[in-house]
Coordinates of N, CA and C in Angstrom, one line a residue:
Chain A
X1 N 0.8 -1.2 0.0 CA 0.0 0.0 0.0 C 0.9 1.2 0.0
X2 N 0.6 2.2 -0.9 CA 1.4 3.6 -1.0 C 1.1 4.1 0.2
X3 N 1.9 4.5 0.8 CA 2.2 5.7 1.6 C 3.0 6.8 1.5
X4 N 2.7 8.5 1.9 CA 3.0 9.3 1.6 C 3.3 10.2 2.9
X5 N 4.7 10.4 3.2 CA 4.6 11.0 4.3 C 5.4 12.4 4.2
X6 N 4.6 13.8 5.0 CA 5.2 14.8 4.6 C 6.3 15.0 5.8
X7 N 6.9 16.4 5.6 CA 7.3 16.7 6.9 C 8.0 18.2 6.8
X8 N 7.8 19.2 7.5 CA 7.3 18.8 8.6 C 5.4 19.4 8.7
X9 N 4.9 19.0 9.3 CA 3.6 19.5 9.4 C 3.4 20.4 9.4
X10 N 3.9 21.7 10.1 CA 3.6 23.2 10.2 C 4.8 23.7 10.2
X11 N 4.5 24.6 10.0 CA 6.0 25.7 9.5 C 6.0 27.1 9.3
X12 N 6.5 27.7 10.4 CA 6.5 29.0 10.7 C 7.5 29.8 10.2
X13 N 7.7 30.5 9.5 CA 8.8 31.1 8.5 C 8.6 32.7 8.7
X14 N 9.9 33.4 8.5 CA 10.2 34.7 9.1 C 10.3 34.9 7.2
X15 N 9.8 36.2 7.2 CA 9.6 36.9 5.7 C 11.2 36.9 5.3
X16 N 11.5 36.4 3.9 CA 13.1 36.2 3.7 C 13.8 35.3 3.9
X17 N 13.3 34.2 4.7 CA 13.9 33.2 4.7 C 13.8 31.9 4.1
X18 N 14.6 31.1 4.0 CA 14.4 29.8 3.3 C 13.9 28.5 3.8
X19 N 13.2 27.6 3.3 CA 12.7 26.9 3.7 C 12.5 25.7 2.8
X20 N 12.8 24.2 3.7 CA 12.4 22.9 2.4 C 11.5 22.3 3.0
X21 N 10.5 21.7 2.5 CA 9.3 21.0 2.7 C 9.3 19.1 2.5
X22 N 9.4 18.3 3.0 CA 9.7 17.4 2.5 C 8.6 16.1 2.4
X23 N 8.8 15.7 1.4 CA 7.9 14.2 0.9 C 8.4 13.1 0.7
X24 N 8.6 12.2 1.1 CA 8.5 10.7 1.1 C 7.7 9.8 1.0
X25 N 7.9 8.8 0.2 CA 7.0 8.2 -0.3 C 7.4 6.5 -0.5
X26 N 6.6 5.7 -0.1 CA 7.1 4.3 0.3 C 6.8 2.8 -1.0
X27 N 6.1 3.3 -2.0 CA 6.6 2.4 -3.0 C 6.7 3.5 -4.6
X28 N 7.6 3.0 -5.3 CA 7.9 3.0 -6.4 C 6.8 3.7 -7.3
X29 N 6.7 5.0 -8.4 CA 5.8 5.6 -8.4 C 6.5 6.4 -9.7
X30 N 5.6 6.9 -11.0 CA 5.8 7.3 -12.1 C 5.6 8.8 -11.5
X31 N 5.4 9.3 -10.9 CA 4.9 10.3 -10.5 C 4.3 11.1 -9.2
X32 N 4.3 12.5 -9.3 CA 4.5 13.2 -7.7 C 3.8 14.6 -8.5
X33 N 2.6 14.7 -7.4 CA 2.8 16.7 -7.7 C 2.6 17.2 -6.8
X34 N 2.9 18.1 -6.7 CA 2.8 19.6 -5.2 C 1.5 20.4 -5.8
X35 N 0.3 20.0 -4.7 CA -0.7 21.2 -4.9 C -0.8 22.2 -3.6
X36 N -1.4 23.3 -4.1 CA -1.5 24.5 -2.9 C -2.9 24.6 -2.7
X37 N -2.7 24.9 -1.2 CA -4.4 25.1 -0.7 C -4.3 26.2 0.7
X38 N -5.1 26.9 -0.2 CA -5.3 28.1 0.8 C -6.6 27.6 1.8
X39 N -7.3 28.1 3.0 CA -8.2 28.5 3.6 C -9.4 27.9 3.1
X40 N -10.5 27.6 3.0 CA -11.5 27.5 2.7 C -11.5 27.3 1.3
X41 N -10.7 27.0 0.5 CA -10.8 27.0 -1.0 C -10.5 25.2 -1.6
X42 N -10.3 25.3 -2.6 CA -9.8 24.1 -3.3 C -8.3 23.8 -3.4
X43 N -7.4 22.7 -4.0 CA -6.4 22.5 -4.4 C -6.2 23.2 -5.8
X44 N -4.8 23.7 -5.6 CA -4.1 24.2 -7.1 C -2.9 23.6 -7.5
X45 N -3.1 23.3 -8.5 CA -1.5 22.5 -9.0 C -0.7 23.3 -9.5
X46 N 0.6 23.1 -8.7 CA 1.9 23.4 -8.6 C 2.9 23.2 -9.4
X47 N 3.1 21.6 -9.2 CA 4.2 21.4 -10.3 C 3.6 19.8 -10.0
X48 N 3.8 18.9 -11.0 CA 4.2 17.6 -11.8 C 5.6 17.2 -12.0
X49 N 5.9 16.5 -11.4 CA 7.6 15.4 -11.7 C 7.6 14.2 -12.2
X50 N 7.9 14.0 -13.3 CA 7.7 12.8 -13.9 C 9.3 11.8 -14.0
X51 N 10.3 12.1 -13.3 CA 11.2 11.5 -13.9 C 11.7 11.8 -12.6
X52 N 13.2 11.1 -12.5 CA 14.3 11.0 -11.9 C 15.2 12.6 -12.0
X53 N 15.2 13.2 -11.2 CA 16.2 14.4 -11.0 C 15.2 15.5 -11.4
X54 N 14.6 15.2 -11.7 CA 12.8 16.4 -12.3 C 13.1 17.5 -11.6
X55 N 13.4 18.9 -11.8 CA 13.7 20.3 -11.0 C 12.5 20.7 -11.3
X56 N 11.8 21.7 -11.5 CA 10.6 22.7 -11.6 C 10.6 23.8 -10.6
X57 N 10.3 24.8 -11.2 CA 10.0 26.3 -10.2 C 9.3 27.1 -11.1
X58 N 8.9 27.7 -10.4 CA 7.7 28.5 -10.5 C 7.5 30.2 -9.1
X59 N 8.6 31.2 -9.3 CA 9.2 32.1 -9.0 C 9.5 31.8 -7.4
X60 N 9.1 31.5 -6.5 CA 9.6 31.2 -5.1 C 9.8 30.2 -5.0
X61 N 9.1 29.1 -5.4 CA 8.6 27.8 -5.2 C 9.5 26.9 -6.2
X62 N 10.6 25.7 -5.9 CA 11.0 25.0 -7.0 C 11.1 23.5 -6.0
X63 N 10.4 22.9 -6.8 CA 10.2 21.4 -6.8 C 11.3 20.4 -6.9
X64 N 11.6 19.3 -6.7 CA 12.8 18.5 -7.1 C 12.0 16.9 -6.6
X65 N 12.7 16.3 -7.4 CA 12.1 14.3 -7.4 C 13.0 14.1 -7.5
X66 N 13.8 12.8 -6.5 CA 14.5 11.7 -6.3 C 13.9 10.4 -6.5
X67 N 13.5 9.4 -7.2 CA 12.8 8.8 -7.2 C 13.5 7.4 -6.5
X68 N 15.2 7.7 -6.8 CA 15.4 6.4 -5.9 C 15.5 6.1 -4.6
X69 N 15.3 7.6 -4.4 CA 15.4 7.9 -2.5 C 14.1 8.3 -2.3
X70 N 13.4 7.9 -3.4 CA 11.4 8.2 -3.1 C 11.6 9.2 -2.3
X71 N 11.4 10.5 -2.9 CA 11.8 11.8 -2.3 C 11.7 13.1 -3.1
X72 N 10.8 13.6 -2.2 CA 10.7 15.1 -3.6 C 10.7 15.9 -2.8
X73 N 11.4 17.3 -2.6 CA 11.3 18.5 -2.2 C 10.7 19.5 -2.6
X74 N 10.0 20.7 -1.7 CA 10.0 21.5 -2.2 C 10.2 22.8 -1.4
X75 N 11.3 23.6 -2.3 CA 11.7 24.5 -1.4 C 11.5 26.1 -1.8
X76 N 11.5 26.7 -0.7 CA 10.9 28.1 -1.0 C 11.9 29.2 -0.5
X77 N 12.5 29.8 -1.5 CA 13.6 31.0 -1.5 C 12.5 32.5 -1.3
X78 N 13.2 32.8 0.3 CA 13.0 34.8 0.5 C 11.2 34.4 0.6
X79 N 11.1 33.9 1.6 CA 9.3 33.3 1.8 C 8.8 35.0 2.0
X80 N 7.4 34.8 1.1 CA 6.8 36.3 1.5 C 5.2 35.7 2.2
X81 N 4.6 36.8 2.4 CA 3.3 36.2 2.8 C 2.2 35.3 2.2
X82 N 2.9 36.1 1.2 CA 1.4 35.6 0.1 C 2.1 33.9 0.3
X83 N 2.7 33.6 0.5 CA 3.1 31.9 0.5 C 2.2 31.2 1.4
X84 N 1.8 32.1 2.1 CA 1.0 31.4 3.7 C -0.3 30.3 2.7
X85 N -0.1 29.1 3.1 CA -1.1 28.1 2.7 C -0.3 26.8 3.3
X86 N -1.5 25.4 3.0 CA -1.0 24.5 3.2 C -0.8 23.7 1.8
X87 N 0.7 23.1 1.9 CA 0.9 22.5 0.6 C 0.5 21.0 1.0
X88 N 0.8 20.4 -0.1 CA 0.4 18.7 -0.2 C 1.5 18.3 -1.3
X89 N 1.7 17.1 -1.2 CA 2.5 16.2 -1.6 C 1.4 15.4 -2.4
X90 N 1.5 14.5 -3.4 CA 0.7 13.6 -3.8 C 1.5 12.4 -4.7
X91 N 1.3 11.5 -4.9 CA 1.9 10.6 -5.7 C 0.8 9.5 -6.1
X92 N 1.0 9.0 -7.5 CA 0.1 7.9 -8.3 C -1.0 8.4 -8.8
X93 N -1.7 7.6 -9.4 CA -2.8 8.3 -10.7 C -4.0 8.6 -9.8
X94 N -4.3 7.3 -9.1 CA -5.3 7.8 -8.2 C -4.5 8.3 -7.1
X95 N -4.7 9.5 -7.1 CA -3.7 10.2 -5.7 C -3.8 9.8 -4.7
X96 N -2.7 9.3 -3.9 CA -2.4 9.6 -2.6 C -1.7 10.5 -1.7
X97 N -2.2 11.2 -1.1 CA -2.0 12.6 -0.5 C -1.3 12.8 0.8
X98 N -0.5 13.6 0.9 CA 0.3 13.3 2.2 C -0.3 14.0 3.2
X99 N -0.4 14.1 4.7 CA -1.1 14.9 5.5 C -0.9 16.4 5.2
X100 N -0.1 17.2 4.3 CA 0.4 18.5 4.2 C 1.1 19.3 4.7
X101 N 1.6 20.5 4.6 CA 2.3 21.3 5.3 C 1.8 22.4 5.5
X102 N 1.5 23.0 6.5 CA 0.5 24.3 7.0 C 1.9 25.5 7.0
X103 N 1.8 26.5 6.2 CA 3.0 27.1 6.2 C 2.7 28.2 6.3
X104 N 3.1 28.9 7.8 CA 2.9 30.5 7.9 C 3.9 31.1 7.4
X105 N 4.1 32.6 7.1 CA 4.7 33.5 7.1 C 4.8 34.5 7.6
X106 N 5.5 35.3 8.1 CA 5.3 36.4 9.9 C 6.0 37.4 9.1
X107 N 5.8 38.6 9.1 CA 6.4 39.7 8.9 C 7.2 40.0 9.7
Chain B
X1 N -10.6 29.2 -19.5 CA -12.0 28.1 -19.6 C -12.8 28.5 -18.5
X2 N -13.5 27.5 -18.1 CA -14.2 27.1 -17.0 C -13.5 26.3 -16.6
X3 N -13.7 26.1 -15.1 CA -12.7 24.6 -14.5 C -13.5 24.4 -14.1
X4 N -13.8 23.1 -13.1 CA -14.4 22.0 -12.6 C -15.7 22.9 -11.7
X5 N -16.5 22.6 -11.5 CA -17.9 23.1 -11.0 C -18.4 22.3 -9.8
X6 N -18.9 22.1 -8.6 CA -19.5 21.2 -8.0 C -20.5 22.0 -6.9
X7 N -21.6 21.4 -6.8 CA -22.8 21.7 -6.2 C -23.6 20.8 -5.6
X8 N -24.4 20.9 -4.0 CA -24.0 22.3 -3.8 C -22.5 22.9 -2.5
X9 N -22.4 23.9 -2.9 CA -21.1 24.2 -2.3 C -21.2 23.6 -0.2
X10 N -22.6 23.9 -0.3 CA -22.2 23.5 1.3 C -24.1 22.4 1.5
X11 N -24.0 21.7 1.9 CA -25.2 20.8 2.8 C -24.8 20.2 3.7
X12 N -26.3 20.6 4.8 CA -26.5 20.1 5.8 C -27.4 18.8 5.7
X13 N -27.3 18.3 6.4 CA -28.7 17.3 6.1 C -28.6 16.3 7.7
X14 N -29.7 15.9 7.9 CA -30.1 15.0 9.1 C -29.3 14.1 8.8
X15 N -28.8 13.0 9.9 CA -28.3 11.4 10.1 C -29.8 10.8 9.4
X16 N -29.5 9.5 8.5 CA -30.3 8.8 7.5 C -30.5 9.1 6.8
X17 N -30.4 10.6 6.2 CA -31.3 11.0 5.2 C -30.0 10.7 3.8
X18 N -30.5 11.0 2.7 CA -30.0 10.7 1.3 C -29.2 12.1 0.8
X19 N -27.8 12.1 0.2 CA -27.9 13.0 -0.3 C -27.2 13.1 -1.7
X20 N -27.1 13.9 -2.4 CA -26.6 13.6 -4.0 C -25.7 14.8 -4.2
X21 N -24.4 15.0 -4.0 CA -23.4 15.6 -4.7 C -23.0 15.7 -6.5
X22 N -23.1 16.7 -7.0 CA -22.9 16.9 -8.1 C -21.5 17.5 -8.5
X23 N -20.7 16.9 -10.0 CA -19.7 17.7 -10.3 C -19.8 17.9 -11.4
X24 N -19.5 19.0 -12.1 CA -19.1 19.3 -13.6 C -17.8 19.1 -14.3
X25 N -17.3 18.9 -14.9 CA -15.8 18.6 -15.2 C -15.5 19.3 -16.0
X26 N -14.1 19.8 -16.3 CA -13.9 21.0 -17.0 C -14.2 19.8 -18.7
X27 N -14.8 20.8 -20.0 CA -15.0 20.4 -20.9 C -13.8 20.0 -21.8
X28 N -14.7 18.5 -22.0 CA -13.5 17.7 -22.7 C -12.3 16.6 -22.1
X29 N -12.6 17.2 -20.8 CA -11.5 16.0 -19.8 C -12.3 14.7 -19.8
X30 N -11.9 13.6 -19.9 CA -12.5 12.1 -19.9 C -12.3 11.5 -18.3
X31 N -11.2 11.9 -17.9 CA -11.3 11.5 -16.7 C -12.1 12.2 -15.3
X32 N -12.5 11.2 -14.4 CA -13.2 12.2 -13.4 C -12.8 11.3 -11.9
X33 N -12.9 12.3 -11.1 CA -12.3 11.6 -9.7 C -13.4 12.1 -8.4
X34 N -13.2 11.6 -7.4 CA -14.0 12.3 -6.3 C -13.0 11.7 -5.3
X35 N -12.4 13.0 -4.1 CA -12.1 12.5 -3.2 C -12.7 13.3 -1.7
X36 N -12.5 12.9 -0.7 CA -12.9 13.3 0.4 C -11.8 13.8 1.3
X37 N -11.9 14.9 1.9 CA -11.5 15.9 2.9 C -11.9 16.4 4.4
X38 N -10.9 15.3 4.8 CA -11.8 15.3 6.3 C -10.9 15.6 7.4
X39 N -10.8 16.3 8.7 CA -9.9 16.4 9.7 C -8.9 14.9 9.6
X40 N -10.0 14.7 10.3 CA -9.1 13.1 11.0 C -8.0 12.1 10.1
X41 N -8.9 12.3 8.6 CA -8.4 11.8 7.6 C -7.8 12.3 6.5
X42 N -7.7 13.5 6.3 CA -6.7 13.7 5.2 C -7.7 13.6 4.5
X43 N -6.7 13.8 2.8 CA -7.4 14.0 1.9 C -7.4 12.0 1.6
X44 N -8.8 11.7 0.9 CA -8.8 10.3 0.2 C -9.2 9.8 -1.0
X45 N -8.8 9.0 -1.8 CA -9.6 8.7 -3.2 C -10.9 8.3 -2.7
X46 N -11.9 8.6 -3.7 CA -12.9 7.7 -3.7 C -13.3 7.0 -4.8
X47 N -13.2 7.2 -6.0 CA -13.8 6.3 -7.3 C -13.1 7.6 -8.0
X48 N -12.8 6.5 -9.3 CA -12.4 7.3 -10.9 C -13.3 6.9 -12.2
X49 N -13.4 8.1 -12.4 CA -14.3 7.4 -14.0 C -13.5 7.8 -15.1
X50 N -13.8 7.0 -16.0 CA -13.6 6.9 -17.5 C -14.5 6.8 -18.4
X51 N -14.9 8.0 -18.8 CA -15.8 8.4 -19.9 C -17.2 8.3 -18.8
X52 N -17.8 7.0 -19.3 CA -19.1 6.4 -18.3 C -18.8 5.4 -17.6
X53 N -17.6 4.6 -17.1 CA -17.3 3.9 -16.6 C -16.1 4.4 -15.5
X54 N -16.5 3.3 -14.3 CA -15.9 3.3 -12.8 C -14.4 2.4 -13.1
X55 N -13.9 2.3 -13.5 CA -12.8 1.0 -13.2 C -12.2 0.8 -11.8
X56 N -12.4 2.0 -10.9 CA -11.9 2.3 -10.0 C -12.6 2.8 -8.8
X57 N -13.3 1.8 -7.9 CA -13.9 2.0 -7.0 C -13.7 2.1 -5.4
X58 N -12.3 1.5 -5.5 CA -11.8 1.2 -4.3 C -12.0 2.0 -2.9
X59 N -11.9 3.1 -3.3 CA -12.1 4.1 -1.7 C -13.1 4.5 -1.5
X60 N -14.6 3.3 -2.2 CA -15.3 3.9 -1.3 C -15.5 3.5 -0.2
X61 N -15.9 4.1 1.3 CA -16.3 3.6 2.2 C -16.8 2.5 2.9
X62 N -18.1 2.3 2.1 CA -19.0 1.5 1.9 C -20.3 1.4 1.0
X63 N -20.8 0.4 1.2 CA -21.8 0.5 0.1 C -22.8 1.2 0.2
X64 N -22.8 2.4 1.2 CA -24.1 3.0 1.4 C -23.4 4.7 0.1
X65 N -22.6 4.4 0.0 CA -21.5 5.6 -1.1 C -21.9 4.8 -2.6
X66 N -22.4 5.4 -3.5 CA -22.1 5.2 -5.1 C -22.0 6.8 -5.8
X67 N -21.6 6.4 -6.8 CA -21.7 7.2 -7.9 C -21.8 7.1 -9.4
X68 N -22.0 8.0 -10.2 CA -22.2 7.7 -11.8 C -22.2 8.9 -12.3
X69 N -21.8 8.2 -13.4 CA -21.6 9.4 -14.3 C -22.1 9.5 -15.9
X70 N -22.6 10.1 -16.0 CA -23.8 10.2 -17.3 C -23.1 11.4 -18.7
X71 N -22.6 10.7 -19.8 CA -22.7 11.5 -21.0 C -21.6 12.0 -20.8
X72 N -20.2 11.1 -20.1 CA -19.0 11.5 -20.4 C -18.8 12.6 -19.7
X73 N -19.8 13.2 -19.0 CA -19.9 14.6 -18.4 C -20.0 14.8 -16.9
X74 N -21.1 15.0 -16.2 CA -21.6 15.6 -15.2 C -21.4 14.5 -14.2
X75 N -21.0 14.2 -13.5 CA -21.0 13.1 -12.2 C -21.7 13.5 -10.9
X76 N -22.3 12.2 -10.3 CA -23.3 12.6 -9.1 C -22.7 11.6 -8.1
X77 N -22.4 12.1 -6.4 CA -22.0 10.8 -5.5 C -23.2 11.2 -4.8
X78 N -23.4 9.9 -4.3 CA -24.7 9.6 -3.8 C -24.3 9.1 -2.4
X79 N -24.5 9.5 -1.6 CA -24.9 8.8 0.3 C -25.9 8.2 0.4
X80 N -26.3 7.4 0.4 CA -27.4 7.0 1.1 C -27.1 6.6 3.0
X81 N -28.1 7.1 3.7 CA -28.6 6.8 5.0 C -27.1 7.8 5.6
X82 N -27.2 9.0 6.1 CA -25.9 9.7 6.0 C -25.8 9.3 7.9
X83 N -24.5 9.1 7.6 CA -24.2 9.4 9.3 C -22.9 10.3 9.9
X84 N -22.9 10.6 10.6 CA -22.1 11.7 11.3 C -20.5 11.6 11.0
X85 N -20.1 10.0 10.5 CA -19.2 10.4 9.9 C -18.8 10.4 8.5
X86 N -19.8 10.8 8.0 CA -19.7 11.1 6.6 C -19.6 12.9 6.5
X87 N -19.2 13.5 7.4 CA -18.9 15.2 7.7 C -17.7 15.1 7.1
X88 N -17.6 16.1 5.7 CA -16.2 16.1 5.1 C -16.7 17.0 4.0
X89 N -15.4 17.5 3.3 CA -15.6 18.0 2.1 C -15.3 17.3 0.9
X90 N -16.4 16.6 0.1 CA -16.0 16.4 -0.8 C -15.3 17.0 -1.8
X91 N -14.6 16.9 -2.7 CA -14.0 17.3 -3.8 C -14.2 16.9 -5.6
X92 N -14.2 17.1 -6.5 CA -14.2 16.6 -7.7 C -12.8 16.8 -8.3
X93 N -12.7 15.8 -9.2 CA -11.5 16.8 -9.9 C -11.9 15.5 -11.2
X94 N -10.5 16.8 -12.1 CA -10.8 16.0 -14.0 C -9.5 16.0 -14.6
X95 N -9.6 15.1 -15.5 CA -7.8 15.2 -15.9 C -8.4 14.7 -17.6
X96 N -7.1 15.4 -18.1 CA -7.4 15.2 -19.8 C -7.6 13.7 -20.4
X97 N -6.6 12.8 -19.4 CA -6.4 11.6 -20.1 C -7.1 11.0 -19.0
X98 N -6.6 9.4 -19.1 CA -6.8 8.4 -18.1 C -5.7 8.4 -17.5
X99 N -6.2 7.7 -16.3 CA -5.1 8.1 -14.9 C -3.2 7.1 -15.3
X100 N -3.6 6.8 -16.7 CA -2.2 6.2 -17.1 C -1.6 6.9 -17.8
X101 N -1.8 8.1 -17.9 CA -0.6 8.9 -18.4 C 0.0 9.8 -17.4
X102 N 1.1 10.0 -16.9 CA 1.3 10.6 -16.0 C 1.3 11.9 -15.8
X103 N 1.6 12.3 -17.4 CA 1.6 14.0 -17.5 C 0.2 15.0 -16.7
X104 N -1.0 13.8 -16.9 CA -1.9 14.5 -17.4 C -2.2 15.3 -15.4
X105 N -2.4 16.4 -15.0 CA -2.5 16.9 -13.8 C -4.2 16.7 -13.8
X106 N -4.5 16.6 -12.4 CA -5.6 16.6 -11.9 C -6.1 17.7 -11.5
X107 N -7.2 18.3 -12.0 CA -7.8 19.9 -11.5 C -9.1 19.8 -10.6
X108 N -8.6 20.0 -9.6 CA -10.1 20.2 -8.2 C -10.9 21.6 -8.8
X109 N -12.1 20.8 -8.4 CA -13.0 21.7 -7.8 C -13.0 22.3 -6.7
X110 N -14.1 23.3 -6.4 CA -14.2 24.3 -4.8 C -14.8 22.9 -4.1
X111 N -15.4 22.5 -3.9 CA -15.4 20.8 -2.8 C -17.3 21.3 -2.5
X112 N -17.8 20.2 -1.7 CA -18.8 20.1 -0.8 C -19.0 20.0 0.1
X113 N -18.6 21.2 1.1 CA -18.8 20.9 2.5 C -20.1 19.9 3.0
X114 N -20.2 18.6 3.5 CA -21.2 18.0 3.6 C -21.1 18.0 5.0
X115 N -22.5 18.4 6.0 CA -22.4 18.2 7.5 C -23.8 17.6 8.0
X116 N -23.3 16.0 8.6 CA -24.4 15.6 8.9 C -24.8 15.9 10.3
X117 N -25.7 16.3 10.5 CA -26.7 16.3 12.0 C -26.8 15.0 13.3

């Protein structure tokens, strides 16, 4: 059975600073994506990694897949507010979803 | 475009009673999903369709949960006899292909707050 484990759960970040989010994932998998979810709203897709060494970014936000260390990052350079949400990890067609990351930002 | 639609955004309803979640899928995606969003549990699959067909039923609960999907389009999850822990938000989501292509990304809907009594 897939399992998807994030870490760390919550994450309190000072404006400017750096930050890595991490995903682990316990069987073998063509694929991973990072969605964002704000407050009361839906999920938004982030990035898709389909391969081995897979980078992606998207202006704060850049992604990375290790697939032999079942392992994908995602790390956030000079965190500003607007970042504040909780991310997700996900992996396989029918997704499985990791508990997420609740990520403040403090001025 | 339009992206994924689902209604209605929030229901209440008594313990036993029936209730019918609806999703729209963004136009032209063949695939369709429903998952559930709940404290205790995270986010979870519940069934995938393809075109008019389920191949993939696995998470649902129990058999008091179905769904269907009519004209390649519009999908309805159904509760029957609702009980208290069926409190969650559902979700929809649609993807261009079948769940075997990897590229294809999965687009949520705003979800269904469902709260049983």
């Amino acid at each position: 059975e897939l399992k998807v484990e994030q870490n760390p759960l919550f994450l309190s970040m000072q404006e400017g600073k750096n930050y890595t989010i991490y995903c682990n994932y316990s069987t073998t998998s063509d694929r991973l994506y990072w969605y964002r979810q704000d407050p009361g709203k839906s999920l938004e897709s982030l990035f898709v990694l389909l391969s081995n060494g897979a980078v992606k970014q998207e202006g704060r936000l850049m992604a990375s897949l290790d697939t032999k260390a079942r392992l994908s990052t995602l790390h956030i350079t000079a965190a500003v507010h607007d970042l504040s949400a909780t991310y997700f990890c996900a992996v396989g067609n029918k997704l499985v979803f990791g508990a997420g990351t609740i990520l403040r930002v403090k001025s | 475009g339009a992206g994924v639609s689902q209604s209605p955004s929030n229901k209440v309803t008594e313990k036993g009673k029936d209730v019918e979640l609806r999703c729209d899928p963004i136009s032209g995606h063949t695939a369709l999903y429903w998952y559930r969003q709940s404290l205790g549990q995270g986010l979870e699959f519940l069934i995938y369709f393809q075109g008019n067909s389920a191949p993939d039923k696995s998470g649902l609960p129990s058999d008091r949960f179905s769904a269907e999907r009519t004209g390649g389009s519009v999908s309805t999850l159904t509760i029957q006899r609702t009980q208290q822990e069926d409190s969650a938000v559902y979700l929809c989501a649609s993807s261009l292909g079948s769940y075997g292509r990897a590229s294809d990304t999965q687009y949520f809907g705003p979800g269904t707050r469902l709260t049983v009594l």
